[in-house]
C-alpha cells in the first residue's frame, strides 16, 4: 500500500510538529495550516523518503520561511494567537500561559532564520548538521544564527530566577 507507515507517522509526530510549527509562526491556526501542508507534501513523497522526521522538519522550516518572505511583502495583518491557545498542564495554568506568551513574543523579535534555528536546535533537538540540512545552509551559518538569536533573546526575555534554574538542573 502506498501510505505504508504514513498514518502511524502522522499519529506519532503530529503533536511535536504542531508545536514546532507554532513556535515558528506564533499562531496556532497558521501552525495547523503549515503542518497540513507538510503532510500533503510528505504523503506525495512518502515512497521515496528514507527519514520522515527529517523530511518533515525540513519541509516545515522551508514552508515557514516561505510564508515569512511572502508575509513581509504584504501589508501588515492582525495577529491572533495566544488568547486561542491552550495552556500546558502545570500547577498554575496562568503562569504557564504567561510564560508561553513571553517566549512566543520573544521569538517574534527574531529574524526568520534565527527563529528557525532556535526552534530546530532547541525545540526539535536537531544537531547543527541536521539543522543546516533542514534550512539548506552551512553549519557555520547555523552556529552564527544561533549565537545572534540567543544574544537577542537574552535582551528581550526577562531574567530567569537563578534558584529555579539550579533546582531544575538538579532534577
CSV table of N, CA and C in Angstrom, one decimal:
chain,number,residue,atom,x,y,z
A,1,UNK,N,0.8,-1.2,0.0
A,1,UNK,CA,0.0,0.0,0.0
A,1,UNK,C,0.9,1.2,0.0
A,2,UNK,N,0.5,2.3,-0.7
A,2,UNK,CA,1.3,3.5,-0.9
A,2,UNK,C,1.6,4.2,0.4
A,3,UNK,N,0.7,4.3,1.3
A,3,UNK,CA,1.0,5.0,2.6
A,3,UNK,C,1.4,4.1,3.7
A,4,UNK,N,2.0,3.0,3.4
A,4,UNK,CA,2.5,2.1,4.4
A,4,UNK,C,3.4,2.8,5.5
A,5,UNK,N,2.8,3.0,6.7
A,5,UNK,CA,3.5,3.6,7.7
A,5,UNK,C,3.2,5.1,7.8
A,6,UNK,N,2.6,5.7,6.8
A,6,UNK,CA,2.4,7.2,6.9
A,6,UNK,C,1.4,7.5,8.0
A,7,UNK,N,0.3,6.8,8.1
A,7,UNK,CA,-0.7,7.0,9.2
A,7,UNK,C,-0.1,7.0,10.6
A,8,UNK,N,0.8,6.0,10.8
A,8,UNK,CA,1.5,5.8,12.1
A,8,UNK,C,2.4,7.0,12.3
A,9,UNK,N,3.1,7.5,11.3
A,9,UNK,CA,4.0,8.6,11.4
A,9,UNK,C,3.2,9.8,11.8
A,10,UNK,N,2.1,10.1,11.1
A,10,UNK,CA,1.2,11.2,11.4
A,10,UNK,C,0.7,11.2,12.9
A,11,UNK,N,0.3,10.0,13.3
A,11,UNK,CA,-0.3,9.8,14.6
A,11,UNK,C,0.8,10.1,15.7
A,12,UNK,N,2.0,9.6,15.4
A,12,UNK,CA,3.1,9.7,16.4
A,12,UNK,C,3.8,11.1,16.4
A,13,UNK,N,3.8,11.8,15.3
A,13,UNK,CA,4.5,13.1,15.2
A,13,UNK,C,3.7,14.3,15.2
A,14,UNK,N,2.4,14.2,15.1
A,14,UNK,CA,1.5,15.4,14.9
A,14,UNK,C,1.7,16.4,16.0
A,15,UNK,N,1.7,16.0,17.2
A,15,UNK,CA,1.8,17.0,18.3
A,15,UNK,C,3.1,17.7,18.3
A,16,UNK,N,4.2,17.0,18.1
A,16,UNK,CA,5.5,17.6,18.1
A,16,UNK,C,5.7,18.5,16.9
A,17,UNK,N,5.2,18.1,15.7
A,17,UNK,CA,5.3,19.0,14.6
A,17,UNK,C,4.4,20.3,14.7
A,18,UNK,N,3.3,20.1,15.3
A,18,UNK,CA,2.4,21.2,15.5
A,18,UNK,C,3.0,22.2,16.5
A,19,UNK,N,3.7,21.7,17.6
A,19,UNK,CA,4.3,22.6,18.5
A,19,UNK,C,5.5,23.4,17.8
A,20,UNK,N,6.3,22.7,17.0
A,20,UNK,CA,7.4,23.3,16.3
A,20,UNK,C,6.8,24.4,15.3
A,21,UNK,N,5.7,24.0,14.6
A,21,UNK,CA,5.1,25.0,13.7
A,21,UNK,C,4.6,26.2,14.5
A,22,UNK,N,4.0,26.0,15.6
A,22,UNK,CA,3.5,27.1,16.4
A,22,UNK,C,4.7,28.0,16.8
A,23,UNK,N,5.8,27.4,17.2
A,23,UNK,CA,6.9,28.2,17.6
A,23,UNK,C,7.5,29.0,16.4
A,24,UNK,N,7.4,28.4,15.3
A,24,UNK,CA,7.9,29.1,14.0
A,24,UNK,C,7.0,30.2,13.6
A,25,UNK,N,5.7,30.0,13.8
A,25,UNK,CA,4.7,31.0,13.3
A,25,UNK,C,4.2,31.9,14.4
A,26,UNK,N,4.1,31.4,15.6
A,26,UNK,CA,3.5,32.2,16.7
A,26,UNK,C,2.0,32.3,16.6
A,27,UNK,N,1.4,31.5,15.8
A,27,UNK,CA,-0.1,31.5,15.6
A,27,UNK,C,-0.6,30.0,15.4
A,28,UNK,N,-1.5,29.6,16.2
A,28,UNK,CA,-2.0,28.2,16.2
A,28,UNK,C,-2.6,27.9,14.8
A,29,UNK,N,-3.5,28.7,14.3
A,29,UNK,CA,-4.1,28.5,13.0
A,29,UNK,C,-3.1,28.3,11.9
A,30,UNK,N,-2.2,29.3,11.8
A,30,UNK,CA,-1.1,29.2,10.8
A,30,UNK,C,-0.3,27.9,11.0
A,31,UNK,N,0.0,27.6,12.3
A,31,UNK,CA,0.8,26.3,12.5
A,31,UNK,C,0.0,25.1,12.0
A,32,UNK,N,-1.3,25.0,12.3
A,32,UNK,CA,-2.1,23.9,11.8
A,32,UNK,C,-2.0,23.8,10.3
A,33,UNK,N,-2.2,25.0,9.6
A,33,UNK,CA,-2.1,25.0,8.1
A,33,UNK,C,-0.7,24.6,7.6
A,34,UNK,N,0.3,25.0,8.3
A,34,UNK,CA,1.6,24.7,7.9
A,34,UNK,C,1.9,23.2,8.0
A,35,UNK,N,1.5,22.6,9.1
A,35,UNK,CA,1.6,21.1,9.3
A,35,UNK,C,0.8,20.4,8.3
A,36,UNK,N,-0.4,20.8,8.0
A,36,UNK,CA,-1.2,20.2,7.0
A,36,UNK,C,-0.5,20.2,5.6
A,37,UNK,N,0.1,21.4,5.3
A,37,UNK,CA,0.8,21.5,4.0
A,37,UNK,C,2.0,20.5,4.0
A,38,UNK,N,2.7,20.4,5.1
A,38,UNK,CA,3.8,19.5,5.2
A,38,UNK,C,3.4,18.0,5.0
A,39,UNK,N,2.3,17.7,5.6
A,39,UNK,CA,1.8,16.3,5.5
A,39,UNK,C,1.4,16.0,4.0
A,40,UNK,N,0.8,17.0,3.4
A,40,UNK,CA,0.4,16.8,2.0
A,40,UNK,C,1.7,16.5,1.1
A,41,UNK,N,2.7,17.3,1.3
A,41,UNK,CA,4.0,17.1,0.6
A,41,UNK,C,4.6,15.7,1.0
A,42,UNK,N,4.6,15.4,2.2
A,42,UNK,CA,5.2,14.2,2.7
A,42,UNK,C,4.4,13.0,2.1
A,43,UNK,N,3.1,13.1,2.1
A,43,UNK,CA,2.4,11.9,1.5
A,43,UNK,C,2.7,11.6,0.1
A,44,UNK,N,2.9,12.7,-0.7
A,44,UNK,CA,3.3,12.5,-2.1
A,44,UNK,C,4.7,11.9,-2.2
A,45,UNK,N,5.6,12.3,-1.3
A,45,UNK,CA,7.0,11.9,-1.4
A,45,UNK,C,7.2,10.6,-0.6
A,46,UNK,N,6.2,10.1,0.1
A,46,UNK,CA,6.4,9.0,1.1
A,46,UNK,C,7.2,7.8,0.6
A,47,UNK,N,6.9,7.3,-0.6
A,47,UNK,CA,7.6,6.1,-1.0
A,47,UNK,C,9.1,6.4,-1.2
A,48,UNK,N,9.5,7.6,-1.4
A,48,UNK,CA,11.0,7.9,-1.6
A,48,UNK,C,11.7,8.4,-0.3
A,49,UNK,N,10.9,8.7,0.7
A,49,UNK,CA,11.5,9.3,1.9
A,49,UNK,C,12.1,8.3,2.8
A,50,UNK,N,13.4,8.4,3.1
A,50,UNK,CA,14.2,7.5,4.0
A,50,UNK,C,14.0,7.9,5.5
A,51,UNK,N,13.9,9.2,5.8
A,51,UNK,CA,13.8,9.6,7.2
A,51,UNK,C,12.6,10.6,7.2
A,52,UNK,N,11.4,10.1,7.5
A,52,UNK,CA,10.3,11.0,7.5
A,52,UNK,C,10.4,12.2,8.5
A,53,UNK,N,11.0,12.0,9.7
A,53,UNK,CA,11.1,13.1,10.6
A,53,UNK,C,11.9,14.2,10.1
A,54,UNK,N,13.1,13.8,9.5
A,54,UNK,CA,14.0,14.8,8.9
A,54,UNK,C,13.3,15.6,7.8
A,55,UNK,N,12.6,14.8,6.9
A,55,UNK,CA,11.9,15.4,5.8
A,55,UNK,C,10.8,16.4,6.3
A,56,UNK,N,10.1,16.0,7.3
A,56,UNK,CA,9.0,16.8,7.9
A,56,UNK,C,9.6,18.1,8.5
A,57,UNK,N,10.7,18.0,9.2
A,57,UNK,CA,11.3,19.2,9.8
A,57,UNK,C,11.8,20.1,8.7
A,58,UNK,N,12.5,19.6,7.7
A,58,UNK,CA,13.0,20.4,6.6
A,58,UNK,C,11.9,21.1,5.9
A,59,UNK,N,10.8,20.3,5.6
A,59,UNK,CA,9.7,20.9,4.9
A,59,UNK,C,9.0,22.0,5.7
A,60,UNK,N,8.8,21.7,7.0
A,60,UNK,CA,8.2,22.6,7.9
A,60,UNK,C,9.0,24.0,8.0
A,61,UNK,N,10.3,23.9,8.1
A,61,UNK,CA,11.1,25.1,8.2
A,61,UNK,C,11.0,25.8,6.9
A,62,UNK,N,11.2,25.1,5.8
A,62,UNK,CA,11.1,25.8,4.5
A,62,UNK,C,9.8,26.5,4.2
A,63,UNK,N,8.7,25.8,4.5
A,63,UNK,CA,7.4,26.4,4.3
A,63,UNK,C,7.2,27.6,5.2
A,64,UNK,N,7.6,27.5,6.5
A,64,UNK,CA,7.5,28.7,7.4
A,64,UNK,C,8.3,29.8,6.8
A,65,UNK,N,9.6,29.6,6.4
A,65,UNK,CA,10.4,30.7,5.9
A,65,UNK,C,9.8,31.3,4.6
A,66,UNK,N,9.2,30.4,3.7
A,66,UNK,CA,8.5,31.0,2.6
A,66,UNK,C,7.3,31.8,2.9
A,67,UNK,N,6.6,31.4,4.0
A,67,UNK,CA,5.5,32.3,4.4
A,67,UNK,C,5.9,33.6,5.0
A,68,UNK,N,7.1,33.6,5.7
A,68,UNK,CA,7.6,34.8,6.3
A,68,UNK,C,8.0,35.8,5.1
A,69,UNK,N,8.6,35.2,4.1
A,69,UNK,CA,9.0,36.0,3.0
A,69,UNK,C,7.8,36.6,2.3
A,70,UNK,N,6.8,35.8,2.0
A,70,UNK,CA,5.6,36.3,1.4
A,70,UNK,C,4.9,37.3,2.3
A,71,UNK,N,4.9,37.1,3.6
A,71,UNK,CA,4.2,38.0,4.5
A,71,UNK,C,4.9,39.3,4.6
A,72,UNK,N,6.2,39.3,4.5
A,72,UNK,CA,7.0,40.6,4.6
A,72,UNK,C,6.7,41.5,3.4
A,73,UNK,N,6.2,40.9,2.3
A,73,UNK,CA,5.9,41.7,1.1
A,73,UNK,C,4.4,42.2,1.1
A,74,UNK,N,3.6,41.8,2.1
A,74,UNK,CA,2.2,42.2,2.1
A,74,UNK,C,2.0,43.2,3.2
A,75,UNK,N,0.8,43.9,3.2
A,75,UNK,CA,0.5,44.8,4.3
A,75,UNK,C,0.4,44.0,5.6
A,76,UNK,N,0.6,44.7,6.7
A,76,UNK,CA,0.5,44.1,8.0
A,76,UNK,C,-0.9,43.6,8.3
A,77,UNK,N,-1.0,42.4,8.8
A,77,UNK,CA,-2.3,41.8,9.2
A,77,UNK,C,-2.4,41.7,10.7
A,78,UNK,N,-3.6,41.6,11.1
A,78,UNK,CA,-3.8,41.4,12.6
A,78,UNK,C,-3.3,40.1,13.0
A,79,UNK,N,-2.6,40.0,14.2
A,79,UNK,CA,-2.0,38.8,14.7
A,79,UNK,C,-2.9,38.3,15.8
A,80,UNK,N,-3.3,37.0,15.6
A,80,UNK,CA,-4.1,36.3,16.6
A,80,UNK,C,-3.3,35.1,17.1
A,81,UNK,N,-3.5,34.7,18.3
A,81,UNK,CA,-2.8,33.5,18.7
A,81,UNK,C,-2.9,33.2,20.2
A,82,UNK,N,-2.2,33.9,21.0
A,82,UNK,CA,-2.0,33.5,22.4
A,82,UNK,C,-3.3,33.3,23.1
A,83,UNK,N,-4.3,34.1,22.8
A,83,UNK,CA,-5.6,34.0,23.5
A,83,UNK,C,-6.4,32.8,23.1
A,84,UNK,N,-6.0,32.2,22.0
A,84,UNK,CA,-6.7,31.0,21.5
A,84,UNK,C,-6.0,29.7,21.8
A,85,UNK,N,-4.8,29.8,22.4
A,85,UNK,CA,-4.0,28.6,22.6
A,85,UNK,C,-4.3,28.1,24.0
A,86,UNK,N,-4.3,26.7,24.1
A,86,UNK,CA,-4.5,26.1,25.4
A,86,UNK,C,-3.2,26.1,26.2
A,87,UNK,N,-3.2,26.5,27.5
A,87,UNK,CA,-2.0,26.4,28.3
A,87,UNK,C,-1.6,25.0,28.6
A,88,UNK,N,-0.3,24.8,28.8
A,88,UNK,CA,0.1,23.5,29.1
A,88,UNK,C,-0.3,23.1,30.6
A,89,UNK,N,-0.1,21.8,30.9
A,89,UNK,CA,-0.6,21.3,32.2
A,89,UNK,C,0.4,21.5,33.3
A,90,UNK,N,0.4,22.6,33.9
A,90,UNK,CA,1.3,22.9,35.1
A,90,UNK,C,0.5,23.2,36.3
A,91,UNK,N,1.1,23.4,37.4
A,91,UNK,CA,0.4,23.7,38.6
A,91,UNK,C,-0.4,24.9,38.5
A,92,UNK,N,0.1,26.0,37.9
A,92,UNK,CA,-0.6,27.2,37.8
A,92,UNK,C,-0.7,27.5,36.3
A,93,UNK,N,-1.9,27.2,35.7
A,93,UNK,CA,-2.1,27.4,34.3
A,93,UNK,C,-1.9,28.9,33.8
A,94,UNK,N,-2.2,29.8,34.7
A,94,UNK,CA,-2.0,31.2,34.3
A,94,UNK,C,-0.5,31.6,34.1
A,95,UNK,N,0.3,31.0,35.0
A,95,UNK,CA,1.8,31.2,34.9
A,95,UNK,C,2.3,30.6,33.6
A,96,UNK,N,1.8,29.4,33.3
A,96,UNK,CA,2.3,28.7,32.1
A,96,UNK,C,1.8,29.5,30.8
A,97,UNK,N,0.6,30.0,30.9
A,97,UNK,CA,0.1,30.8,29.7
A,97,UNK,C,1.0,32.1,29.5
A,98,UNK,N,1.3,32.7,30.7
A,98,UNK,CA,2.1,33.9,30.6
A,98,UNK,C,3.5,33.6,30.1
A,99,UNK,N,4.1,32.5,30.6
A,99,UNK,CA,5.4,32.2,30.1
A,99,UNK,C,5.4,31.8,28.6
A,100,UNK,N,4.4,31.1,28.2
A,100,UNK,CA,4.3,30.8,26.8
A,100,UNK,C,4.2,32.1,25.9
A,101,UNK,N,3.4,33.0,26.4
A,101,UNK,CA,3.2,34.2,25.7
A,101,UNK,C,4.5,35.0,25.6
A,102,UNK,N,5.2,35.1,26.7
A,102,UNK,CA,6.5,35.8,26.7
A,102,UNK,C,7.5,35.2,25.7
A,103,UNK,N,7.6,33.8,25.7
A,103,UNK,CA,8.5,33.2,24.8
A,103,UNK,C,8.1,33.4,23.3
A,104,UNK,N,6.8,33.2,23.0
A,104,UNK,CA,6.4,33.4,21.7
A,104,UNK,C,6.6,34.9,21.2
A,105,UNK,N,6.4,35.8,22.1
A,105,UNK,CA,6.7,37.2,21.8
A,105,UNK,C,8.1,37.4,21.5
A,106,UNK,N,9.0,36.8,22.3
A,106,UNK,CA,10.4,36.9,22.1
A,106,UNK,C,10.9,36.3,20.8
A,107,UNK,N,10.3,35.2,20.5
A,107,UNK,CA,10.6,34.5,19.2
A,107,UNK,C,10.2,35.4,18.0
A,108,UNK,N,9.2,36.2,18.2
A,108,UNK,CA,8.7,37.1,17.1
A,108,UNK,C,9.7,38.2,16.8
A,109,UNK,N,10.6,38.5,17.8
A,109,UNK,CA,11.6,39.6,17.6
A,109,UNK,C,12.7,39.1,16.7
A,110,UNK,N,12.9,37.8,16.5
A,110,UNK,CA,14.0,37.2,15.8
A,110,UNK,C,13.7,37.3,14.3
A,111,UNK,N,14.8,37.3,13.5
A,111,UNK,CA,14.6,37.1,12.0
A,111,UNK,C,14.1,35.7,11.7
A,112,UNK,N,13.6,35.5,10.5
A,112,UNK,CA,13.1,34.2,10.1
A,112,UNK,C,14.1,33.1,10.3
A,113,UNK,N,15.3,33.4,9.9
A,113,UNK,CA,16.4,32.3,10.0
A,113,UNK,C,16.8,32.1,11.5
A,114,UNK,N,16.8,33.1,12.3
A,114,UNK,CA,17.2,33.0,13.7
A,114,UNK,C,16.1,32.2,14.4
A,115,UNK,N,14.8,32.5,14.1
A,115,UNK,CA,13.7,31.8,14.7
A,115,UNK,C,13.7,30.3,14.3
A,116,UNK,N,14.0,30.0,13.0
A,116,UNK,CA,14.1,28.6,12.6
A,116,UNK,C,15.2,27.9,13.3
A,117,UNK,N,16.4,28.5,13.4
A,117,UNK,CA,17.5,27.9,14.1
A,117,UNK,C,17.1,27.5,15.5
A,118,UNK,N,16.6,28.5,16.2
A,118,UNK,CA,16.2,28.3,17.6
A,118,UNK,C,15.2,27.1,17.8
A,119,UNK,N,14.2,27.1,17.0
A,119,UNK,CA,13.1,26.1,17.0
A,119,UNK,C,13.7,24.7,16.7
A,120,UNK,N,14.5,24.6,15.6
A,120,UNK,CA,15.0,23.4,15.2
A,120,UNK,C,16.1,22.8,16.2
A,121,UNK,N,17.0,23.7,16.7
A,121,UNK,CA,18.1,23.3,17.6
A,121,UNK,C,17.5,23.0,19.0
A,122,UNK,N,16.7,23.8,19.5
A,122,UNK,CA,16.4,23.7,20.9
A,122,UNK,C,15.0,23.1,21.2
A,123,UNK,N,14.1,23.2,20.3
A,123,UNK,CA,12.8,22.6,20.4
A,123,UNK,C,12.8,21.2,19.8
A,124,UNK,N,13.1,21.1,18.5
A,124,UNK,CA,13.1,19.9,17.8
A,124,UNK,C,14.4,19.0,18.1
A,125,UNK,N,15.3,19.6,18.8
A,125,UNK,CA,16.5,18.9,19.3
A,125,UNK,C,17.3,18.3,18.1
A,126,UNK,N,17.4,19.1,17.0
A,126,UNK,CA,18.2,18.6,15.9
A,126,UNK,C,19.7,19.1,16.1
A,127,UNK,N,20.6,18.3,15.6
A,127,UNK,CA,22.0,18.7,15.6
A,127,UNK,C,22.3,19.9,14.7
A,128,UNK,N,23.4,20.4,14.8
A,128,UNK,CA,23.8,21.6,13.9
A,128,UNK,C,23.8,21.1,12.5
A,129,UNK,N,24.3,19.9,12.2
A,129,UNK,CA,24.3,19.4,10.8
A,129,UNK,C,22.9,19.2,10.3
A,130,UNK,N,22.0,18.6,11.2
A,130,UNK,CA,20.6,18.3,10.7
A,130,UNK,C,19.9,19.7,10.5
A,131,UNK,N,20.1,20.6,11.4
A,131,UNK,CA,19.5,21.9,11.3
A,131,UNK,C,19.9,22.6,10.0
A,132,UNK,N,21.2,22.5,9.7
A,132,UNK,CA,21.8,23.1,8.4
A,132,UNK,C,21.1,22.4,7.2
A,133,UNK,N,21.0,21.1,7.3
A,133,UNK,CA,20.3,20.4,6.2
A,133,UNK,C,18.8,20.8,6.0
A,134,UNK,N,18.2,21.0,7.1
A,134,UNK,CA,16.7,21.4,7.1
A,134,UNK,C,16.6,22.8,6.5
A,135,UNK,N,17.5,23.6,6.8
A,135,UNK,CA,17.4,25.0,6.4
A,135,UNK,C,18.1,25.3,5.0
A,136,UNK,N,18.9,24.3,4.6
A,136,UNK,CA,19.5,24.5,3.3
A,136,UNK,C,20.7,25.5,3.4
A,137,UNK,N,21.4,25.4,4.5
A,137,UNK,CA,22.6,26.3,4.7
A,137,UNK,C,23.7,25.6,5.3
A,138,UNK,N,24.8,26.3,5.6
A,138,UNK,CA,26.0,25.6,6.1
A,138,UNK,C,25.9,25.5,7.7
A,139,UNK,N,26.7,24.6,8.2
A,139,UNK,CA,26.8,24.5,9.7
A,139,UNK,C,27.3,25.8,10.3
A,140,UNK,N,28.2,26.5,9.7
A,140,UNK,CA,28.7,27.8,10.1
A,140,UNK,C,27.5,28.8,10.2
A,141,UNK,N,26.7,28.8,9.3
A,141,UNK,CA,25.5,29.7,9.3
A,141,UNK,C,24.6,29.4,10.5
A,142,UNK,N,24.4,28.1,10.7
A,142,UNK,CA,23.6,27.7,11.9
A,142,UNK,C,24.2,28.2,13.2
A,143,UNK,N,25.5,28.0,13.3
A,143,UNK,CA,26.2,28.5,14.5
A,143,UNK,C,26.1,30.0,14.7
A,144,UNK,N,26.3,30.7,13.6
A,144,UNK,CA,26.3,32.2,13.8
A,144,UNK,C,24.9,32.7,14.0
A,145,UNK,N,23.9,32.1,13.3
A,145,UNK,CA,22.5,32.5,13.6
A,145,UNK,C,22.0,32.1,15.0
A,146,UNK,N,22.5,31.0,15.5
A,146,UNK,CA,22.2,30.6,16.9
A,146,UNK,C,22.8,31.6,17.8
A,147,UNK,N,24.0,32.0,17.7
A,147,UNK,CA,24.6,32.9,18.6
A,147,UNK,C,23.9,34.3,18.5
A,148,UNK,N,23.6,34.7,17.4
A,148,UNK,CA,22.8,36.0,17.3
A,148,UNK,C,21.4,35.9,17.9
A,149,UNK,N,20.8,34.8,17.6
A,149,UNK,CA,19.4,34.6,18.2
A,149,UNK,C,19.5,34.6,19.7
A,150,UNK,N,20.4,33.8,20.3
A,150,UNK,CA,20.5,33.7,21.7
A,150,UNK,C,20.8,35.1,22.3
A,151,UNK,N,21.7,35.8,21.7
A,151,UNK,CA,22.0,37.1,22.2
A,151,UNK,C,20.8,38.0,22.2
A,152,UNK,N,20.0,38.0,21.1
A,152,UNK,CA,18.8,38.8,21.0
A,152,UNK,C,17.8,38.3,22.1
A,153,UNK,N,17.6,37.0,22.3
A,153,UNK,CA,16.7,36.5,23.3
A,153,UNK,C,17.1,36.9,24.7
A,154,UNK,N,18.4,37.0,24.9
A,154,UNK,CA,18.8,37.4,26.3
A,154,UNK,C,18.4,38.8,26.6
A,155,UNK,N,18.3,39.7,25.5
A,155,UNK,CA,18.0,41.1,25.7
A,155,UNK,C,16.5,41.3,25.8
A,156,UNK,N,15.7,40.4,25.2
A,156,UNK,CA,14.2,40.6,25.2
A,156,UNK,C,13.5,39.8,26.3
A,157,UNK,N,14.1,38.7,26.7
A,157,UNK,CA,13.4,37.8,27.7
A,157,UNK,C,13.8,38.3,29.1
A,158,UNK,N,12.8,38.3,30.0
A,158,UNK,CA,13.1,38.7,31.4
A,158,UNK,C,14.1,37.8,32.0
A,159,UNK,N,14.9,38.2,33.0
A,159,UNK,CA,15.9,37.4,33.7
A,159,UNK,C,15.2,36.2,34.3
A,160,UNK,N,15.9,35.1,34.2
A,160,UNK,CA,15.4,33.9,34.8
A,160,UNK,C,15.9,33.8,36.2
A,161,UNK,N,15.0,33.4,37.1
A,161,UNK,CA,15.3,33.2,38.5
A,161,UNK,C,16.4,32.1,38.6
A,162,UNK,N,17.6,32.5,39.2
A,162,UNK,CA,18.7,31.6,39.3
A,162,UNK,C,18.4,30.3,40.1
A,163,UNK,N,17.6,30.5,41.2
A,163,UNK,CA,17.2,29.4,42.0
A,163,UNK,C,16.4,28.4,41.3
A,164,UNK,N,15.5,28.8,40.4
A,164,UNK,CA,14.7,27.9,39.6
A,164,UNK,C,15.6,27.1,38.6
A,165,UNK,N,16.5,27.8,38.0
A,165,UNK,CA,17.4,27.1,37.1
A,165,UNK,C,18.2,26.1,37.8
A,166,UNK,N,18.8,26.4,38.9
A,166,UNK,CA,19.6,25.5,39.7
A,166,UNK,C,18.8,24.3,40.1
A,167,UNK,N,17.6,24.5,40.6
A,167,UNK,CA,16.7,23.4,41.0
A,167,UNK,C,16.3,22.5,39.9
A,168,UNK,N,16.1,23.1,38.7
A,168,UNK,CA,15.8,22.3,37.5
A,168,UNK,C,17.0,21.5,37.0
A,169,UNK,N,18.2,22.0,37.2
A,169,UNK,CA,19.4,21.3,36.7
A,169,UNK,C,19.6,20.1,37.6
A,170,UNK,N,19.3,20.1,38.9
A,170,UNK,CA,19.5,19.0,39.8
A,170,UNK,C,18.4,18.0,39.6
A,171,UNK,N,17.3,18.3,39.1
A,171,UNK,CA,16.2,17.4,38.9
A,171,UNK,C,16.5,16.3,37.9
